[in-house]
PDB file of C-alpha atoms in Angstrom:
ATOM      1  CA  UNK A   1     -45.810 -70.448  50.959  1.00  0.00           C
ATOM      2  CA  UNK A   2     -48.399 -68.938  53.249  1.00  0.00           C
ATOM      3  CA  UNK A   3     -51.740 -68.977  51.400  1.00  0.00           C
ATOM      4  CA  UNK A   4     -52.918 -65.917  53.303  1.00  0.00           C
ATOM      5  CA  UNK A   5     -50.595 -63.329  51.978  1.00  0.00           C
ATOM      6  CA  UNK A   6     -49.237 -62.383  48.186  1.00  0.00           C
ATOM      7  CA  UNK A   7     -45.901 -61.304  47.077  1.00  0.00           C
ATOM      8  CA  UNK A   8     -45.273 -59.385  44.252  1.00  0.00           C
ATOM      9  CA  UNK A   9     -42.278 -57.480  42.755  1.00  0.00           C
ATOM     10  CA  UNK A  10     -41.454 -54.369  40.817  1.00  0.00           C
ATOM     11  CA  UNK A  11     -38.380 -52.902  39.307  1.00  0.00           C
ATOM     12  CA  UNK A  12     -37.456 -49.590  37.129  1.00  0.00           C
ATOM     13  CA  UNK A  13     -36.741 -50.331  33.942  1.00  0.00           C
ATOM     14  CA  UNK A  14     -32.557 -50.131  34.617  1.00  0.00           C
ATOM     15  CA  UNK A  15     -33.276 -52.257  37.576  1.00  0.00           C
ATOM     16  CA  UNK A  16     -31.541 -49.809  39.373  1.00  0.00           C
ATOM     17  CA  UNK A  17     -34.023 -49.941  42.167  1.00  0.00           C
ATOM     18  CA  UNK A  18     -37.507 -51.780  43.467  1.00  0.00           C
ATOM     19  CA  UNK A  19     -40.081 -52.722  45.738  1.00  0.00           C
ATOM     20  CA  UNK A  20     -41.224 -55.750  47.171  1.00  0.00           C
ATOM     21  CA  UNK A  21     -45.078 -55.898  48.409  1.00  0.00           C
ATOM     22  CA  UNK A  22     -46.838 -58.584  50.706  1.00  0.00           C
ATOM     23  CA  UNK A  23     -50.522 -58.165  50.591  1.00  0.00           C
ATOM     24  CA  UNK A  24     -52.826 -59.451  53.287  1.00  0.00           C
ATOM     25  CA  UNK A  25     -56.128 -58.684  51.513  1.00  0.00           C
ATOM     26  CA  UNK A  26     -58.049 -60.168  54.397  1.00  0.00           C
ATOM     27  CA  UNK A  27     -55.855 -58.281  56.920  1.00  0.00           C
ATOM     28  CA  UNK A  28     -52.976 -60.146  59.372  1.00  0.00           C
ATOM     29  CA  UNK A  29     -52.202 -58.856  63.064  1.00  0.00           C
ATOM     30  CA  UNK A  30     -49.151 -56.694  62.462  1.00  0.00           C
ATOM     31  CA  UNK A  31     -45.755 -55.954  64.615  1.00  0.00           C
ATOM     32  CA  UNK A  32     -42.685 -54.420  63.714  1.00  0.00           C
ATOM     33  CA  UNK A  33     -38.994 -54.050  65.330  1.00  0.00           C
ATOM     34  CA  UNK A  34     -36.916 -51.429  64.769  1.00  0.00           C
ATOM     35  CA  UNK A  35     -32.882 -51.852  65.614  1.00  0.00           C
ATOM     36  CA  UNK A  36     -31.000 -49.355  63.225  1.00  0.00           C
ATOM     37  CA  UNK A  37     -30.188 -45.941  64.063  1.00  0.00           C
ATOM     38  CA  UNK A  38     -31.011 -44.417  60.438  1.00  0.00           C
ATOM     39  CA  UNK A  39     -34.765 -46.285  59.549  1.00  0.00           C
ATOM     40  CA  UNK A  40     -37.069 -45.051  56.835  1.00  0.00           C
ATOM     41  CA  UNK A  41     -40.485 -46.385  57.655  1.00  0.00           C
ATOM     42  CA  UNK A  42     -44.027 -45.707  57.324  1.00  0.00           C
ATOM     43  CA  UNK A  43     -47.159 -46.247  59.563  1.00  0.00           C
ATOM     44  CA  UNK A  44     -44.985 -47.905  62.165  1.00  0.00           C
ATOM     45  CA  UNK A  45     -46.636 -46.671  65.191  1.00  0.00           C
ATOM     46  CA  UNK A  46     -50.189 -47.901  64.011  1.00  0.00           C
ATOM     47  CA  UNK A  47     -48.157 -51.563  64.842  1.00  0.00           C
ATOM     48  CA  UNK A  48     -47.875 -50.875  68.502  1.00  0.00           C
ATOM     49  CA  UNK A  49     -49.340 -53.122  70.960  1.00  0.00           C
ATOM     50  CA  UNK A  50     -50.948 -49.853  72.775  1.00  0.00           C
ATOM     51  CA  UNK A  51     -52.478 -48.463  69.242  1.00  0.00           C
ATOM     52  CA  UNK A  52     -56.164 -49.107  68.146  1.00  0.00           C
ATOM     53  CA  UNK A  53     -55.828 -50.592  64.821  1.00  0.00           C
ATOM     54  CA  UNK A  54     -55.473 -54.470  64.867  1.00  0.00           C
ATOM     55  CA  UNK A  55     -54.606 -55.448  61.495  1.00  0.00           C
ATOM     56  CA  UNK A  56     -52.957 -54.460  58.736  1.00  0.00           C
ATOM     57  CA  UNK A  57     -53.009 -55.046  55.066  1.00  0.00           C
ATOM     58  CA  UNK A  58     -49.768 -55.044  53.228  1.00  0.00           C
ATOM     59  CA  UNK A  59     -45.845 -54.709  54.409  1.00  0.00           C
ATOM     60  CA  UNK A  60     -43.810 -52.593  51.263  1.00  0.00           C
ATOM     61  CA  UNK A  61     -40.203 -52.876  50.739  1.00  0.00           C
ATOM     62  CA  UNK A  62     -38.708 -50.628  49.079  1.00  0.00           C
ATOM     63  CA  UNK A  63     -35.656 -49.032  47.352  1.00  0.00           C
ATOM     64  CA  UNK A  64     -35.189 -45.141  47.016  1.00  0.00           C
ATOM     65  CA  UNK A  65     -33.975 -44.309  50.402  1.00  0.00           C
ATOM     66  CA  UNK A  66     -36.712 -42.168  51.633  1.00  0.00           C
ATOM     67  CA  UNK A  67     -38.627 -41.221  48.284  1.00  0.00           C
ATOM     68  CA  UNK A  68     -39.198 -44.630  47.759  1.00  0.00           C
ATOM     69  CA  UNK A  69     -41.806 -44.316  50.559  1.00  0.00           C
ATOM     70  CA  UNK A  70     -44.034 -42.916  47.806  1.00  0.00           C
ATOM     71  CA  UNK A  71     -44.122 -46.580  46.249  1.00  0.00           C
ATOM     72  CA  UNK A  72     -46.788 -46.802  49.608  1.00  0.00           C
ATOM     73  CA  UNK A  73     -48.746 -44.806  47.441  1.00  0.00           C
ATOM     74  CA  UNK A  74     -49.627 -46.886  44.858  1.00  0.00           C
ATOM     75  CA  UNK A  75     -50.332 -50.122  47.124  1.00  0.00           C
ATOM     76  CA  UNK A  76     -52.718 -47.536  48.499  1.00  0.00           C
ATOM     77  CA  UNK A  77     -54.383 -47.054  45.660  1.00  0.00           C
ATOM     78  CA  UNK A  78     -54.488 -50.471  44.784  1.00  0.00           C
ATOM     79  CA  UNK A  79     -56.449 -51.479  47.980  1.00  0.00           C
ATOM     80  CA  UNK A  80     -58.425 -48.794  47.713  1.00  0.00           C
ATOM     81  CA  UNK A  81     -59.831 -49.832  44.807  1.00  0.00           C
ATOM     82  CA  UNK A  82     -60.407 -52.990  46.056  1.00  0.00           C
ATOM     83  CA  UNK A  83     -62.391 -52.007  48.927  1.00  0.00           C
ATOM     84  CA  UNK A  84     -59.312 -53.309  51.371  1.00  0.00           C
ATOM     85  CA  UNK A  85     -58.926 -51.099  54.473  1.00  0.00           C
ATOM     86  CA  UNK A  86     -59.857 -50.413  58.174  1.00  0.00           C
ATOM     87  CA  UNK A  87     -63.856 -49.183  58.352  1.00  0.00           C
ATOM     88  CA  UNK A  88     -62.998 -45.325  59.405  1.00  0.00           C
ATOM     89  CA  UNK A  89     -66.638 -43.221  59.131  1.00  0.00           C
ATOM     90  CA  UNK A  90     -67.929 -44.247  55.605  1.00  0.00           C
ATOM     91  CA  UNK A  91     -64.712 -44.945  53.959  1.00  0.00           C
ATOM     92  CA  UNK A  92     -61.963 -47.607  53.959  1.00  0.00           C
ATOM     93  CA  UNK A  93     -58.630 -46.865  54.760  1.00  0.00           C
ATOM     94  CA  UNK A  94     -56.124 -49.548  54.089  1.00  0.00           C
ATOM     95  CA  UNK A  95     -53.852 -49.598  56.723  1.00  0.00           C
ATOM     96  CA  UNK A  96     -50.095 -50.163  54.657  1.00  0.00           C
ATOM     97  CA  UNK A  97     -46.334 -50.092  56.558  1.00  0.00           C
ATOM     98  CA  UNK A  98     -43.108 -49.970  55.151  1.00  0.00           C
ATOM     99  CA  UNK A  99     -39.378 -49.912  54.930  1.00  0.00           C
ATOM    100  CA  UNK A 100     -37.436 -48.181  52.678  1.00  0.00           C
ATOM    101  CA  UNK A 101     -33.114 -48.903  52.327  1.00  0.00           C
ATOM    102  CA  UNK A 102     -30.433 -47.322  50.457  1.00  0.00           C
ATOM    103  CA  UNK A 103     -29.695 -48.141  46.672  1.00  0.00           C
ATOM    104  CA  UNK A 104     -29.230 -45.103  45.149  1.00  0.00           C
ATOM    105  CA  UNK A 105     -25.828 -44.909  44.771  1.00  0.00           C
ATOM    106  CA  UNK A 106     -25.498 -48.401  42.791  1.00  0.00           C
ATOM    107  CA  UNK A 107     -26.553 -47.171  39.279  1.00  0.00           C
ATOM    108  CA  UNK A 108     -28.550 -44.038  38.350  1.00  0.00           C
ATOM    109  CA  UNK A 109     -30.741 -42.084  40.106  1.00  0.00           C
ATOM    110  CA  UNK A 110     -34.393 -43.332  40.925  1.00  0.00           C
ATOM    111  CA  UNK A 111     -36.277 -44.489  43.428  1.00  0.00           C
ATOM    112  CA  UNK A 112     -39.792 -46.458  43.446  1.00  0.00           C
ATOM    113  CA  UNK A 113     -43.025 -43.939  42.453  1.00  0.00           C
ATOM    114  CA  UNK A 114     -46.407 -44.342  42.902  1.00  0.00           C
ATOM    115  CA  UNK A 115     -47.081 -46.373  39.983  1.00  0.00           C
ATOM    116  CA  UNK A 116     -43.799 -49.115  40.414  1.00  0.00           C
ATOM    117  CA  UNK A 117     -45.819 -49.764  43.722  1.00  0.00           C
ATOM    118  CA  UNK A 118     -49.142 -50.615  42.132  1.00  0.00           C
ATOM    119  CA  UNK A 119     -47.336 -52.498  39.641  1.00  0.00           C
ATOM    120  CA  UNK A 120     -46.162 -54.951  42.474  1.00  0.00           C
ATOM    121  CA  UNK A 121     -49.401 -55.285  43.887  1.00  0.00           C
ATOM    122  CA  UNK A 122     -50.456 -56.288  40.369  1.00  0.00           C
ATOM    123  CA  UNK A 123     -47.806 -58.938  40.344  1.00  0.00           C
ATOM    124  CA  UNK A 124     -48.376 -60.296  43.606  1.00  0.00           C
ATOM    125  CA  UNK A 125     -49.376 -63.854  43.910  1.00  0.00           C
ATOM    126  CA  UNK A 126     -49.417 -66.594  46.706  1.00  0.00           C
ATOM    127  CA  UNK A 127     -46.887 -68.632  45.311  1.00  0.00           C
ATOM    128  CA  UNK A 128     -44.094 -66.212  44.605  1.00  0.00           C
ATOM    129  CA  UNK A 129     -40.813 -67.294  45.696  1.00  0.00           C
ATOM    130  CA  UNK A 130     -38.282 -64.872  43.861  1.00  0.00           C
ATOM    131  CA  UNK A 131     -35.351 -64.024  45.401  1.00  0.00           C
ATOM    132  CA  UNK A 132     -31.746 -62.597  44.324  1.00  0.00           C
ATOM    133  CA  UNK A 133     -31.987 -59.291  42.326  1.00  0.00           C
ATOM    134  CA  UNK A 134     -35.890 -58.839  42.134  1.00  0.00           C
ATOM    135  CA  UNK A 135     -37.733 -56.336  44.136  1.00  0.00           C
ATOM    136  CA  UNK A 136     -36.053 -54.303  46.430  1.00  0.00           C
ATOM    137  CA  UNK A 137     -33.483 -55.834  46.034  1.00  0.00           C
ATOM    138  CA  UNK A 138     -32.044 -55.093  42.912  1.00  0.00           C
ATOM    139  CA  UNK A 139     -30.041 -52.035  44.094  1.00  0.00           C
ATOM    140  CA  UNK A 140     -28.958 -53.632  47.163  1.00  0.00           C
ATOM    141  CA  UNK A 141     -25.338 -54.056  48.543  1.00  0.00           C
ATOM    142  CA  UNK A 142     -23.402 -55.276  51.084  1.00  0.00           C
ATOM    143  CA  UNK A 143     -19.832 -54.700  53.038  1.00  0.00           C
ATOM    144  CA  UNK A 144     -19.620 -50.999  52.600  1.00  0.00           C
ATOM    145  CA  UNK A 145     -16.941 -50.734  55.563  1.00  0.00           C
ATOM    146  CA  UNK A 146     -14.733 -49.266  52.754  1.00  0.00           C
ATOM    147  CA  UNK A 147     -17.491 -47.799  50.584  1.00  0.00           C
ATOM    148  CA  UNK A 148     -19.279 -48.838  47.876  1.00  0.00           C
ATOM    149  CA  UNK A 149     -16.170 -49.528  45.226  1.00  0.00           C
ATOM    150  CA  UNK A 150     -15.324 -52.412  47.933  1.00  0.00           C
ATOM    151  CA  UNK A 151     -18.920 -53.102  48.432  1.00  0.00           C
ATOM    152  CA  UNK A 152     -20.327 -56.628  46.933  1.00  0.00           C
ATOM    153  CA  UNK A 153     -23.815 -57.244  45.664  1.00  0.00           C
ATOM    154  CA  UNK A 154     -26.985 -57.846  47.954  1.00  0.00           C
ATOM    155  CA  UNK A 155     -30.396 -59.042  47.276  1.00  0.00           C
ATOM    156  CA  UNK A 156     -33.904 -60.633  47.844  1.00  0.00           C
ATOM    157  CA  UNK A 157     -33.836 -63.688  50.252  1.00  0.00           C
ATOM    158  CA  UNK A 158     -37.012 -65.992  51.180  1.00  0.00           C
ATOM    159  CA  UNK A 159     -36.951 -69.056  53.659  1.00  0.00           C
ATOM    160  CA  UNK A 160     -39.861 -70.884  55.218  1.00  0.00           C
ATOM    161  CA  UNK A 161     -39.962 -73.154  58.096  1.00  0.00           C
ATOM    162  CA  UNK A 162     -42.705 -75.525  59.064  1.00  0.00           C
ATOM    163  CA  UNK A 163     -43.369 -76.737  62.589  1.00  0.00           C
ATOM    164  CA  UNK A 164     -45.915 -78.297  64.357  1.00  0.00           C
ATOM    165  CA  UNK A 165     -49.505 -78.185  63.798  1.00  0.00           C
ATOM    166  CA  UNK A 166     -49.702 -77.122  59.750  1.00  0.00           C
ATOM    167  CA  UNK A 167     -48.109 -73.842  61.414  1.00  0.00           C
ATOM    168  CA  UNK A 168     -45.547 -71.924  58.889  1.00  0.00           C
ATOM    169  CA  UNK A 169     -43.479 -69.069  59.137  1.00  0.00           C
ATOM    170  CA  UNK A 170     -41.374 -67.211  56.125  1.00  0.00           C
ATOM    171  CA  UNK A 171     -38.941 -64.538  56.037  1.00  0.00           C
ATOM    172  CA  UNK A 172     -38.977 -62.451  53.353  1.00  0.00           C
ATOM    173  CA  UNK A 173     -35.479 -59.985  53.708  1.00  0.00           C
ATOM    174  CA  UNK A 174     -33.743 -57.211  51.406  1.00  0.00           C
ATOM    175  CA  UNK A 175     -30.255 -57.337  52.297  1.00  0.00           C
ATOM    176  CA  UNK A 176     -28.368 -54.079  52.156  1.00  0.00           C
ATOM    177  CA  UNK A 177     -26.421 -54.052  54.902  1.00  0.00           C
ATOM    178  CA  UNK A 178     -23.113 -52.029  56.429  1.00  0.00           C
ATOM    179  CA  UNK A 179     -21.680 -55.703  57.589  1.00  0.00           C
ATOM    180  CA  UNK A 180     -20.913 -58.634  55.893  1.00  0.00           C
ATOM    181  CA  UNK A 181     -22.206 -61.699  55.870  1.00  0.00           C
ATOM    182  CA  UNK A 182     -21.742 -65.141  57.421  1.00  0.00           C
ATOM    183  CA  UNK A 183     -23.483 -68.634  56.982  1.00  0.00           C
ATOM    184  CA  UNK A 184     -24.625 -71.182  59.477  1.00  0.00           C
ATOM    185  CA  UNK A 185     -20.668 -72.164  60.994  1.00  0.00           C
ATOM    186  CA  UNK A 186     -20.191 -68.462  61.078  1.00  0.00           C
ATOM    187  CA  UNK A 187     -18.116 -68.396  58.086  1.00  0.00           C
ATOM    188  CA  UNK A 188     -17.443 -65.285  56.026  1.00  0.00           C
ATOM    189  CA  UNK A 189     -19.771 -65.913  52.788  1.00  0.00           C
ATOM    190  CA  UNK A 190     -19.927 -62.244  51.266  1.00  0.00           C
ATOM    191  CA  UNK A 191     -19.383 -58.674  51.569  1.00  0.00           C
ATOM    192  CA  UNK A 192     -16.706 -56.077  51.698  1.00  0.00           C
ATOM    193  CA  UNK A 193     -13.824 -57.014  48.575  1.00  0.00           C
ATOM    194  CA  UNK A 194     -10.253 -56.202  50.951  1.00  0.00           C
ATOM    195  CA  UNK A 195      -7.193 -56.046  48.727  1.00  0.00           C
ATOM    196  CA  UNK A 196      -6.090 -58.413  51.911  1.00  0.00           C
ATOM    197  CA  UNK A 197      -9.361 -60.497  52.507  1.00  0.00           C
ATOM    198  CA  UNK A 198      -9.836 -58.464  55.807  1.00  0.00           C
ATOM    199  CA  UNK A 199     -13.641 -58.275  56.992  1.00  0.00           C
ATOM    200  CA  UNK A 200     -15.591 -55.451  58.222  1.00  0.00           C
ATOM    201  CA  UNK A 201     -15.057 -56.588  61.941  1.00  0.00           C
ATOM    202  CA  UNK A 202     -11.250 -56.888  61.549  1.00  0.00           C
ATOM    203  CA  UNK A 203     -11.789 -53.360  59.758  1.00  0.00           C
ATOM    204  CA  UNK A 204     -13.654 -51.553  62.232  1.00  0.00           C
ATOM    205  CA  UNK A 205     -11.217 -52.978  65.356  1.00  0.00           C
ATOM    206  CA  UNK A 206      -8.612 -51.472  63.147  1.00  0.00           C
ATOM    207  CA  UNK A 207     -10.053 -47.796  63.389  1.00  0.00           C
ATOM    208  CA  UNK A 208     -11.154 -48.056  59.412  1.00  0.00           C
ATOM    209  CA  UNK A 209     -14.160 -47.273  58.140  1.00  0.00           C
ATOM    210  CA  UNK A 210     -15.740 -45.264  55.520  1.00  0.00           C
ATOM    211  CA  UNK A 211     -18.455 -42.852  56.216  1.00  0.00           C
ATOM    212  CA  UNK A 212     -21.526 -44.459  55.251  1.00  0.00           C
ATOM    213  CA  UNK A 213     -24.050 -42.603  57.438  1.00  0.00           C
ATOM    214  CA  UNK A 214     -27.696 -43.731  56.264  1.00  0.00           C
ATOM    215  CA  UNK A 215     -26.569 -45.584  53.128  1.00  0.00           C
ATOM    216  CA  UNK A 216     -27.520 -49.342  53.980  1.00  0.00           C
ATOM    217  CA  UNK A 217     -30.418 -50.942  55.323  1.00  0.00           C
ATOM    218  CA  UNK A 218     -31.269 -54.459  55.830  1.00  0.00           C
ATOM    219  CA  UNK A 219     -35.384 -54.429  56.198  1.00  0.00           C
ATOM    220  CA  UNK A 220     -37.853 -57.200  55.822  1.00  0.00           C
ATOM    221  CA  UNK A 221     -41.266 -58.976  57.297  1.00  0.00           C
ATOM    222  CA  UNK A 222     -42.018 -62.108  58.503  1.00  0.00           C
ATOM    223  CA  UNK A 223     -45.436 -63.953  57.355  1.00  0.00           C
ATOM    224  CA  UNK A 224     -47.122 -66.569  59.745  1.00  0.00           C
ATOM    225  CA  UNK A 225     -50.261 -68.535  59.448  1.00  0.00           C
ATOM    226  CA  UNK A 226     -50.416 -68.899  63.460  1.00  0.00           C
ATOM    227  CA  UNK A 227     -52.831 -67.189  65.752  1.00  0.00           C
ATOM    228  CA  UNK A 228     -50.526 -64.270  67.595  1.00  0.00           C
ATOM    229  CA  UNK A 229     -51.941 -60.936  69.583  1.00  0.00           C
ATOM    230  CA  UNK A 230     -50.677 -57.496  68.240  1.00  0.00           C
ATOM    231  CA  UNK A 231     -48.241 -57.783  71.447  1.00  0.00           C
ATOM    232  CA  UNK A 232     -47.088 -61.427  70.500  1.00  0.00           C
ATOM    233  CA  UNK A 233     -46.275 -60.284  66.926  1.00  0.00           C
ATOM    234  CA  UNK A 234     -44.516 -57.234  68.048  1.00  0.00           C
ATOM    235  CA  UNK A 235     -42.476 -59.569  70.331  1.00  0.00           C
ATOM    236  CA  UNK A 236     -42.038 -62.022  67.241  1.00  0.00           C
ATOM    237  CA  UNK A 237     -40.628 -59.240  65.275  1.00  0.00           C
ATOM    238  CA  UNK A 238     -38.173 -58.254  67.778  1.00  0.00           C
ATOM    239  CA  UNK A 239     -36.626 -61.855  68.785  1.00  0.00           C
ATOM    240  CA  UNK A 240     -36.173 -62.341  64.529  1.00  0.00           C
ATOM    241  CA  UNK A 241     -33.598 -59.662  64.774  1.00  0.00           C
ATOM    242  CA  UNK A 242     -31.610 -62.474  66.073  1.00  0.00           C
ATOM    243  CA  UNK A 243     -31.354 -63.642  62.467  1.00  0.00           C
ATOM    244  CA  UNK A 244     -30.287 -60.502  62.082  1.00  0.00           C
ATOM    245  CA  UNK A 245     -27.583 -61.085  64.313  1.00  0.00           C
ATOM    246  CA  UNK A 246     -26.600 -64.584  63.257  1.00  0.00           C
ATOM    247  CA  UNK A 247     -26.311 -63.654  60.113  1.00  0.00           C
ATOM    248  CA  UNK A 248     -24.492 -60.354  59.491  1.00  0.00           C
ATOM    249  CA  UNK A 249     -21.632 -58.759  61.263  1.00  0.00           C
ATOM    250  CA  UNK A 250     -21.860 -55.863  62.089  1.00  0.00           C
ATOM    251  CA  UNK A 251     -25.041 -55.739  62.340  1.00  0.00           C
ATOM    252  CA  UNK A 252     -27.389 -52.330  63.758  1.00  0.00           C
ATOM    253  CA  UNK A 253     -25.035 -49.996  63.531  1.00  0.00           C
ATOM    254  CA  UNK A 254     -25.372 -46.289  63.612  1.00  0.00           C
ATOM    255  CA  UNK A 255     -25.072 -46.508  59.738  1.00  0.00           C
ATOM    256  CA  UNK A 256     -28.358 -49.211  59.409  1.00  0.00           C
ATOM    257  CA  UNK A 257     -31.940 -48.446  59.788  1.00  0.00           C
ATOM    258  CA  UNK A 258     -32.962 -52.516  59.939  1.00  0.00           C
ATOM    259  CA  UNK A 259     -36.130 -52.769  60.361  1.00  0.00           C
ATOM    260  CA  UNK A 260     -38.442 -55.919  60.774  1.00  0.00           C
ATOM    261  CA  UNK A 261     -42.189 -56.670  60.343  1.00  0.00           C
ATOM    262  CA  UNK A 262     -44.147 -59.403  61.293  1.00  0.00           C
ATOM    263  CA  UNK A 263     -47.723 -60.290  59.714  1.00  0.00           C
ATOM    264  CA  UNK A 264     -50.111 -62.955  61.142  1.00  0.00           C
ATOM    265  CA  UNK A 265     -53.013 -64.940  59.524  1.00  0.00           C
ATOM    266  CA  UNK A 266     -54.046 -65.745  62.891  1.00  0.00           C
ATOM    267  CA  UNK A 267     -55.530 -69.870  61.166  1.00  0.00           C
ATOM    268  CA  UNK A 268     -53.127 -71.593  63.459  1.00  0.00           C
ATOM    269  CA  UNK A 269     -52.528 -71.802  67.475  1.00  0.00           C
ATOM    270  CA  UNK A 270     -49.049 -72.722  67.954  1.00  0.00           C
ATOM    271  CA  UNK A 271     -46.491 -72.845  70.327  1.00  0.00           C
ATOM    272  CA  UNK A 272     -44.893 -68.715  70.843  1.00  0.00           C
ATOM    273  CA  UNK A 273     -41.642 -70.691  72.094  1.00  0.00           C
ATOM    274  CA  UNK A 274     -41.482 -72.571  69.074  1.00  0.00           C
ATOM    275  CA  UNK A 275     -42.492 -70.022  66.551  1.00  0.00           C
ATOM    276  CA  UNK A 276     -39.993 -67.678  67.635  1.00  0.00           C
ATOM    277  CA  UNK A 277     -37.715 -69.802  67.803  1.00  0.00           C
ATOM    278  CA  UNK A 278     -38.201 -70.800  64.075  1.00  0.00           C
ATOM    279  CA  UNK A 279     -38.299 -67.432  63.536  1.00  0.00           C
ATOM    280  CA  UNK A 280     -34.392 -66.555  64.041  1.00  0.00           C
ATOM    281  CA  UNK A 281     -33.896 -69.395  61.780  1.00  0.00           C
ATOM    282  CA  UNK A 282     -35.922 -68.560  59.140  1.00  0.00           C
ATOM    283  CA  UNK A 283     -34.327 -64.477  59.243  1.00  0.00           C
ATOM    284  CA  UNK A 284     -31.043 -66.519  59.143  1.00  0.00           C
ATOM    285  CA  UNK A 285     -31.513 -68.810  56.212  1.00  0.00           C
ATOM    286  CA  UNK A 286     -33.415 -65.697  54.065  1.00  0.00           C
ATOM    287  CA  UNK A 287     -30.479 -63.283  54.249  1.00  0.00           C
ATOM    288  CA  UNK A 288     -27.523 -66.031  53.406  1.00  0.00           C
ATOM    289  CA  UNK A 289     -30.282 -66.958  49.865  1.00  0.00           C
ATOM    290  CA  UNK A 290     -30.731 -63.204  49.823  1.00  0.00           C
ATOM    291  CA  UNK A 291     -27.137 -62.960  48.502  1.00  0.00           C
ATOM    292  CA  UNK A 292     -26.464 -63.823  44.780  1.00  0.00           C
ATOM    293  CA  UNK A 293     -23.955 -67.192  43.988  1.00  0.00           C
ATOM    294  CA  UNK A 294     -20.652 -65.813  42.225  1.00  0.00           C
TER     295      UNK A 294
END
């Protein structure tokens, strides 16, 4: 795991919902990529390439649908305290993005506060490689073509590759999508439960569908030790929806907000070819170990 950045986790007490934080205490050059048509995000244009602020200082994923952007908050609060935050006049400001999916509808009604976001921070450690139902992605589903009585369970996936040059990248991806999803030989793995084994694509060709409008989500970052500009990690964050692609079908639909981040320790130089290439992979490999073994 990336030594740079710490991961921590939150849930409610039902785990009904949560919220996944990655810290960069030291700051990391930021990007994001945005390919749904229903996102809930924060601080997403302080990202772009043509914006003044280089570096950011933590990525939160969250459950609640939009209130869980409040779980922001709280990792607010948390760097604040720690003095953690772009020099603006005599004060810091820490300079936090985020995601926020759809889970509401899979037990009772909550959403990540304030205070479940600090408590991730306070869990967050550089070793942390919980996936499954942790974070946000205890609430998570997947295959809602039919709706959510058809639906199966998502989750919390992590993958890192190493390539050359001590250079590592890691995917970190709640999984909460519309489609379902598909391993490395394209084979149907998980996702919506058809009295006939149909699958959302065979579905949707079909004319069925459920109305699902803004109720899914997949959103995640990707951490990297190498030495990117804000304009290569933007880029980085846009090829990784490849993973996206490889990986769930259908993917970006009018009923998704995915959204990807990308976070860079800037201690390696490295090959943008190579990393982005790894990249897809990793995005890949994080949202098939996202999805809980039945």
């Amino acid at each position: 795991m990336i030594e740079k950045f710490l991961i921590g986790h939150a849930e409610n007490e039902g785990k009904d919902t949560g919220v996944t934080v990655i810290l960069a205490p030291e700051g990391a050059v930021g990007g994001v990529s945005v390919r749904g048509a229903a996102p809930g995000t924060r601080e997403t244009d302080l990202l772009r390439p043509m914006n003044s602020v280089q570096h950011a200082n933590a990525v939160v994923l969250s459950g609640g649908s939009a209130f869980g952007l409040e779980a922001s908050c709280g990792v607010m609060d948390y760097l604040r305290e720690k003095n953690i935050g772009y020099q603006a006049g005599k004060h810091r400001v820490p300079i936090v993005a985020g995601a926020v999916l759809f889970d509401m509808d899979y037990g009772k009604f909550d959403f990540p506060d304030k205070q479940l976001g600090y408590r991730a921070c306070e869990a967050a450690t550089c070793d942390n490689s919980q996936q499954g139902n942790v974070g946000a992605g205890v609430g998570a589903t997947i295959g809602k073509v039919m709706g959510p009585d058809f639906a199966s369970k998502g989750g919390l996936g992590i993958s890192t590759i190493q390539i050359d040059n001590g250079v590592e990248i890691t995917a970190i991806i709640a999984v909460n999508a519309f489609g379902d999803i598909y391993n490395e030989k394209n084979q149907w793995i998980a996702g919506v439960r058809h009295p006939e084994g149909k699958n959302a694509k065979e579905l949707l060709l079909e004319g069925t569908h459920h109305d699902m409008s803004g109720q899914n989500t997949t959103i995640g970052c990707i951490l990297t030790n190498a030495l990117l500009t804000k304009e290569q990690a933007n880029k980085l964050a846009d090829i990784a929806h490849d993973g996206f692609a490889l990986a769930i079908n259908p993917v970006h639909t009018e009923f998704d907000g995915d959204t990807l981040f990308a976070l860079a320790s800037g201690e390696k130089e490295c090959s943008f070819l190579s990393l982005s290439t790894a990249c897809v992979e990793v995005v890949r490999k994080a949202i098939v170990q996202g999805i809980p073994k039945t």
